[in-house]
Short mmCIF file of C-alpha atoms in Angstrom, two decimals:
data_model
loop_
_atom_site.label_atom_id
_atom_site.label_comp_id
_atom_site.label_asym_id
_atom_site.label_seq_id
_atom_site.Cartn_x
_atom_site.Cartn_y
_atom_site.Cartn_z
CA LYS A 493 1.73 1.34 -27.41
CA GLN A 494 0.75 -0.92 -24.52
CA GLU A 495 -2.84 -2.09 -24.46
CA VAL A 496 -4.37 -4.11 -21.64
CA THR A 497 -7.48 -6.19 -22.20
CA GLN A 498 -9.61 -7.95 -19.63
CA ILE A 499 -11.95 -10.82 -20.39
CA PRO A 500 -14.73 -11.33 -19.55
CA ALA A 501 -16.17 -7.83 -19.06
CA ALA A 502 -18.72 -9.23 -16.60
CA LEU A 503 -19.10 -12.50 -14.73
CA SER A 504 -21.85 -13.89 -12.51
CA VAL A 505 -21.19 -17.03 -10.47
CA PRO A 506 -22.83 -18.84 -7.55
CA GLU A 507 -21.19 -18.63 -4.16
CA GLY A 508 -18.45 -21.20 -3.56
CA GLU A 509 -17.28 -21.44 -7.13
CA ASN A 510 -13.63 -21.11 -8.09
CA LEU A 511 -13.10 -18.61 -10.88
CA VAL A 512 -10.43 -17.14 -13.15
CA LEU A 513 -10.19 -13.59 -14.44
CA ASN A 514 -8.01 -12.93 -17.45
CA CYS A 515 -5.77 -10.03 -18.37
CA SER A 516 -3.71 -9.74 -21.55
CA PHE A 517 -1.19 -7.12 -22.63
CA THR A 518 0.35 -6.36 -26.01
CA ASP A 519 3.85 -5.24 -24.97
CA SER A 520 5.89 -7.86 -23.13
CA ALA A 521 8.30 -5.15 -21.87
CA ILE A 522 6.28 -5.02 -18.70
CA TYR A 523 7.85 -4.08 -15.39
CA ASN A 524 5.18 -5.46 -13.13
CA LEU A 525 1.51 -6.39 -13.14
CA GLN A 526 -0.87 -5.26 -10.45
CA TRP A 527 -4.40 -6.48 -9.68
CA PHE A 528 -6.89 -4.18 -7.99
CA ARG A 529 -10.42 -4.38 -6.69
CA GLN A 530 -12.85 -1.48 -6.98
CA ASP A 531 -16.21 -1.27 -5.22
CA PRO A 532 -18.87 0.96 -6.84
CA GLY A 533 -18.02 4.66 -6.55
CA LYS A 534 -14.90 3.94 -4.52
CA GLY A 535 -11.15 4.01 -4.98
CA LEU A 536 -8.97 1.04 -5.88
CA THR A 537 -7.69 -1.52 -3.40
CA SER A 538 -4.44 -3.23 -4.32
CA LEU A 539 -4.74 -7.02 -4.23
CA LEU A 540 -1.52 -8.42 -5.64
CA LEU A 541 1.61 -7.15 -7.37
CA ILE A 542 3.77 -9.41 -9.52
CA GLN A 543 7.21 -8.20 -10.55
CA SER A 544 8.40 -9.13 -14.05
CA SER A 545 10.89 -11.61 -12.55
CA GLN A 546 8.14 -13.47 -10.69
CA ARG A 547 5.64 -16.03 -11.97
CA GLU A 548 2.92 -15.73 -9.34
CA GLN A 549 1.80 -14.22 -6.07
CA THR A 550 -0.68 -15.48 -3.51
CA SER A 551 -2.74 -13.77 -0.84
CA GLY A 552 -5.37 -15.79 0.98
CA ARG A 553 -7.90 -17.08 -1.55
CA LEU A 554 -6.31 -15.08 -4.36
CA ASN A 555 -3.57 -16.24 -6.68
CA ALA A 556 -2.21 -14.19 -9.57
CA SER A 557 0.10 -15.47 -12.28
CA LEU A 558 2.17 -13.69 -14.90
CA ASP A 559 3.44 -15.06 -18.20
CA LYS A 560 5.35 -12.30 -19.99
CA SER A 561 6.11 -14.39 -23.06
CA SER A 562 2.43 -14.94 -23.81
CA GLY A 563 1.36 -11.50 -22.59
CA ARG A 564 -1.05 -12.87 -20.00
CA SER A 565 -1.92 -12.65 -16.35
CA THR A 566 -4.68 -14.47 -14.50
CA LEU A 567 -6.33 -13.85 -11.16
CA TYR A 568 -7.67 -17.00 -9.53
CA ILE A 569 -10.27 -16.62 -6.78
CA ALA A 570 -10.96 -19.74 -4.74
CA ALA A 571 -14.26 -20.47 -3.01
CA SER A 572 -15.88 -17.19 -4.06
CA GLN A 573 -18.07 -15.29 -1.60
CA PRO A 574 -20.74 -12.58 -2.09
CA GLY A 575 -18.28 -10.11 -0.53
CA ASP A 576 -15.99 -10.70 -3.52
CA SER A 577 -18.49 -8.90 -5.76
CA ALA A 578 -16.69 -5.89 -7.24
CA THR A 579 -14.86 -4.78 -10.37
CA TYR A 580 -11.40 -6.28 -10.76
CA LEU A 581 -8.79 -4.28 -12.65
CA CYS A 582 -5.38 -5.32 -13.88
CA ALA A 583 -2.67 -2.81 -14.74
CA GLY A 584 0.72 -3.21 -16.36
CA GLY A 585 3.66 -1.14 -15.16
CA MET A 586 5.85 -0.07 -18.06
CA ASP A 587 9.63 -0.43 -18.00
CA SER A 588 11.48 2.32 -16.12
CA SER A 589 8.50 4.66 -16.08
CA TYR A 590 5.87 5.28 -13.48
CA LYS A 591 3.02 4.52 -15.85
CA LEU A 592 0.37 1.95 -15.08
CA ILE A 593 -1.76 1.00 -18.09
CA PHE A 594 -5.15 -0.24 -16.96
CA GLY A 595 -7.59 -2.67 -18.46
CA SER A 596 -11.32 -1.91 -18.51
CA GLY A 597 -12.02 -4.34 -15.70
CA THR A 598 -14.14 -7.42 -15.05
CA ARG A 599 -17.33 -6.81 -13.09
CA LEU A 600 -17.86 -9.81 -10.82
CA LEU A 601 -21.11 -10.76 -9.11
CA VAL A 602 -21.10 -13.66 -6.67
CA ARG A 603 -24.67 -14.78 -6.00
CA PRO A 604 -25.57 -16.15 -2.54
CA GLU B 1271 -5.15 9.33 9.09
CA THR B 1272 -3.68 6.38 7.27
CA GLY B 1273 -3.08 5.54 3.63
CA VAL B 1274 -4.08 8.02 0.95
CA THR B 1275 -6.76 10.61 1.64
CA GLN B 1276 -8.57 12.88 -0.80
CA THR B 1277 -10.74 15.93 -0.28
CA PRO B 1278 -13.38 16.79 -1.12
CA ARG B 1279 -15.11 13.49 -1.80
CA HIS B 1280 -17.75 15.13 -3.97
CA LEU B 1281 -17.60 18.39 -5.92
CA VAL B 1282 -20.10 20.11 -8.17
CA MET B 1283 -18.79 23.11 -10.07
CA GLY B 1284 -19.86 25.36 -12.91
CA MET B 1285 -17.76 25.78 -16.02
CA THR B 1286 -16.51 29.21 -14.92
CA ASN B 1287 -15.50 28.15 -11.40
CA LYS B 1288 -12.02 27.51 -10.04
CA LYS B 1289 -11.57 24.74 -7.52
CA SER B 1290 -8.83 22.48 -6.23
CA LEU B 1291 -8.64 18.80 -5.33
CA LYS B 1292 -6.32 17.75 -2.53
CA CYS B 1293 -4.50 14.49 -1.94
CA GLU B 1294 -2.34 13.51 1.01
CA GLN B 1295 -0.41 10.30 1.52
CA HIS B 1296 0.68 9.07 4.94
CA LEU B 1297 2.82 6.18 3.67
CA GLY B 1298 6.21 7.85 3.25
CA HIS B 1299 6.16 7.28 -0.51
CA ASN B 1300 8.13 9.33 -3.02
CA ALA B 1301 5.81 9.18 -6.04
CA MET B 1302 2.27 10.52 -6.41
CA TYR B 1303 -0.20 10.27 -9.27
CA TRP B 1304 -3.46 11.72 -10.57
CA TYR B 1305 -5.82 9.46 -12.52
CA LYS B 1306 -9.14 10.13 -14.22
CA GLN B 1307 -11.88 7.49 -14.32
CA SER B 1308 -14.75 8.23 -16.68
CA ALA B 1309 -17.79 6.04 -17.17
CA LYS B 1310 -17.10 3.09 -19.46
CA LYS B 1311 -13.44 4.02 -20.07
CA PRO B 1312 -10.28 2.54 -18.57
CA LEU B 1313 -8.54 4.46 -15.85
CA GLU B 1314 -6.32 7.14 -17.42
CA LEU B 1315 -3.08 8.41 -15.94
CA MET B 1316 -2.93 12.22 -15.89
CA PHE B 1317 0.20 13.26 -13.99
CA VAL B 1318 3.09 11.67 -12.13
CA TYR B 1319 5.31 13.33 -9.56
CA ASN B 1320 8.51 11.74 -8.27
CA PHE B 1321 10.21 13.54 -5.38
CA LYS B 1322 8.08 16.61 -6.13
CA GLU B 1323 9.21 16.73 -9.77
CA GLN B 1324 6.69 16.15 -12.51
CA THR B 1325 7.84 13.19 -14.57
CA GLU B 1326 4.73 12.54 -16.64
CA ASN B 1327 2.04 14.68 -18.22
CA ASN B 1328 -0.20 12.45 -20.25
CA SER B 1329 -1.35 15.13 -22.74
CA VAL B 1330 -3.72 16.63 -20.21
CA PRO B 1331 -5.50 19.91 -21.14
CA SER B 1332 -4.13 23.01 -19.44
CA ARG B 1333 -7.41 23.57 -17.58
CA PHE B 1334 -6.02 20.90 -15.21
CA SER B 1335 -2.99 22.19 -13.30
CA PRO B 1336 -1.18 19.95 -10.81
CA GLU B 1337 0.91 21.08 -7.88
CA CYS B 1338 3.16 19.00 -5.64
CA PRO B 1339 4.62 21.13 -2.81
CA ASN B 1340 6.20 18.11 -1.08
CA SER B 1341 6.27 14.33 -1.31
CA SER B 1342 3.16 13.96 0.86
CA HIS B 1343 0.79 16.40 -0.81
CA LEU B 1344 -0.60 16.69 -4.31
CA PHE B 1345 -3.15 19.14 -5.64
CA LEU B 1346 -5.13 19.35 -8.85
CA HIS B 1347 -6.26 22.87 -9.67
CA LEU B 1348 -9.30 23.09 -11.92
CA HIS B 1349 -10.51 26.04 -13.99
CA THR B 1350 -12.94 26.54 -16.87
CA LEU B 1351 -13.78 22.86 -17.01
CA GLN B 1352 -16.14 21.24 -19.50
CA PRO B 1353 -19.05 18.89 -18.76
CA GLU B 1354 -17.02 16.01 -20.25
CA ASP B 1355 -14.51 16.50 -17.43
CA SER B 1356 -17.07 15.06 -15.02
CA ALA B 1357 -15.47 11.89 -13.64
CA LEU B 1358 -13.96 10.23 -10.60
CA TYR B 1359 -10.49 11.67 -9.94
CA LEU B 1360 -8.20 9.30 -8.12
CA CYS B 1361 -4.92 10.00 -6.41
CA ALA B 1362 -2.32 7.31 -5.79
CA SER B 1363 1.15 6.97 -4.32
CA SER B 1364 3.99 4.46 -4.46
CA GLN B 1365 7.56 3.97 -3.35
CA ASP B 1366 9.41 4.13 -6.67
CA ASN B 1367 7.96 2.68 -9.83
CA ARG B 1368 8.55 -0.98 -8.98
CA PHE B 1369 6.18 -1.12 -6.07
CA GLU B 1370 2.47 -1.17 -5.45
CA GLN B 1371 0.40 1.90 -6.06
CA TYR B 1372 -2.01 2.77 -3.26
CA PHE B 1373 -5.12 4.69 -4.16
CA GLY B 1374 -7.27 7.19 -2.33
CA PRO B 1375 -11.08 7.03 -2.30
CA GLY B 1376 -11.40 9.56 -5.12
CA THR B 1377 -13.24 12.82 -5.70
CA ARG B 1378 -16.46 12.56 -7.69
CA LEU B 1379 -16.49 15.70 -9.84
CA THR B 1380 -19.57 16.95 -11.66
CA VAL B 1381 -19.24 19.92 -14.02
CA THR B 1382 -22.52 21.67 -14.78
#
C-alpha cells in the first residue's frame, strides 16, 4: 500500500531564503508525482507535475525533482516571499489507475 | 466560468437532511474525482469517474452517492450524514490519469 510522507510538517523561514520541501513514498511503482499549494480553506492549486520518466520540472522560482529509486521528491523554492506562505502537498499517481495518494503537507510560513 | 467550479461553497445540514454537491469542469477533461479533506488527515480519494463510468470507489459509506451525468458534471448526493462527515469536499478533473489534476475551491460541509 502506497504511503506518502512529507517532512517537515511545518516550516518558518525569513523572506529571501531558499528552501527545500521533502516528499517520500514507499512504492516506487509511481506513475507521476504532483506538487500542489493550498491556501487556508481553499482548494488545491497545481504547481508542478513530474512524470515517472522525468527527473525534474521547473516553473519560475519552483523546481521539483523525482528519484523513483530512492522513493523521494523535493520541491525547491528559490528566494521565498511572504506570498509563498501556504500548505504544500505532494501526491503520487499510482500505475495505470487514477488514484493520487497524498501526503499530509508542509505548512510554510515566510516571514517578512 | 473557467477551470473547476463547485457549489455551494458552504453547506450546513442536519443528520436527517438530503443535499447535493455540484461540480462542473470547463477544461474538456474526461476524468472527474471527489476528495474528502478532514482536519489533520491527508486528502482522501472518494470516487473516480472516467468518461462517465465510475472506476474507483474508495470504500466510501453508502450515505455518499455520486452521480456523473456527463464528462463535465459531477454530483455528490448526501443523506443521513454523521457529524464526522464534516469536512472540505473537493472536486478535481484531469485528462486521463497521466496528467495534472485540477481542483475546484471545495465545499465546506458542516453536519450538525
